[in-house]
């Protein structure tokens, strides 16, 4: 008799699997887990913590990563009866953490994931009517405010990983603080890993701080003697060095993203290939946001005797996830960060040095279960002199369009006086208002329009939402919803293995036949896949990542449901490419660029020099006028996902934003000032 929760749990292949054939064995396993819970640093504080929660409406909780805050506190609250009054909610800044922690807690409670314990992340709701402990991303809780502005179904809300200071968490602070005023019975917990507790307490009107002393073993910090030019190379060499010279213990390496992790994995596999039994077995476990959940589970599996686990992680392993058994940390000192210039309105992802606080967190991962070592791939001098003390909160370095639209839909009109913990730059706020006005989501008094209300229904950037709503007018909602879903998956549709790059590129170029542009190529990929009845074989043959396609299909299904909610009929005209492009332009007219004599581009408003990304189907074609989806900064500012447009569409689609002389070909390089600018009071 198989037990069902094991199947549904996202951790096949872990210890559970082994125990899963008999009910008695599972019971034994659960007992063992209950014993494990008691060994966590938070356990001795269980009663005191519950007392403090009874006494105070708002409590700031501070404790070392791995002490048990995320997995245990919601269970304690449930055991103490809070779940009889309402749900226990817990927010996480990261998708992967929400899923993984929910799975863990479901396991500890011996229930099926999605029943009593569930999670909700964008495009994936794994909860049900029986859910009493709900983990969710901070962004999802923000969206819940739209349907339940007083969080009436919750008895406790725990805003976890508060120190991460993501944009959504910062906005949540203001909203939940407000709720505590008119719902005296709701409990609010703000938990964090680092030393910002005082700041949180001040913000929440002097809420008491509950400290959970951590167990910390000493961690030796090692710096490089000289700066390393190539940290990817340096990191892989260090892994191998540790592997052959250091005593047992797993290794955790921090990278900035999926591409780096995959590259490192390849290098490590290549270098250890053929060494056979000359070295101990090395188990390489990547972990990043887009990794499928069955592979995420691998990082938690116990390392077999004699082998060594090497976890290649993004920032997610800094505080959101705790992996037991890590003894060595390799810290290249970088992370990928959003940056935003309110002057140009441009947002890009850039690789930047981490802060001192982040570096200390990273090092701390090595000393959780025994003494450890942290290898910093930078010099002691650069740590002292080149790294900021703390990471700048996201709210101060991102485009606020999304959040402003959300707050406006919640009826919060006076954004300048919103209770921000750290306010965003006024210029950024104005920019967001201006952009929403240009999109038609706000009127000239800054109030939400009917269009804006419809746009707010979608968990997407305002530009994408606008494109979806506009597809109604251009009678191509089927096509646009597909394009939206494909864009939302990110840049992981095309597969380009190192040894088959030529084949992969040829396969990719097939979808670009006729230089239709990247959006339409993505549409073609999806439609052809659909025609083969979603065939995996077809994906292999065409160098398409089947996993990404399945995700696109899921997202597409959800978006279709939302279209129905805002009463947009399915319409389709696959051969009318102009209409499809016009619908895209309706959302993205902000992102227009014109070809220059030297082959680079110049954006039309707030002129900037940009180029078409080499991965684009149009990178050799260089059309005169383009609309792009996003900018990425690598060696230069690149436009990624590009289509060609006709300049007069801009005047047709956004007459309040573009005047004829903005888009006239002759003399267009001279930028008229102050034309078509939105005014907002
Ligand atoms: P905190 O939130 O204080 O950082 P957690 O509650 O996340 O601590 O972690 C407590 C313990 O639970 C850690 O020892 C961690 O290894 C374990 N744990 C958490 N999530 C999982 C998981 N998905 N699989 C296995 N163990 C986990
Ligand atoms: Mg946690």
XYZ file of C-alpha atoms and ligand atoms in Angstrom, residues 69-70 160-161 319-320, ligand 2:
7
model
C 11.954 30.062 11.713
C 10.321 29.304 8.398
C 9.551 36.090 6.415
C 13.039 36.891 5.137
C 19.378 32.802 3.600
C 16.221 31.350 1.998
Mg 13.816 30.833 6.563
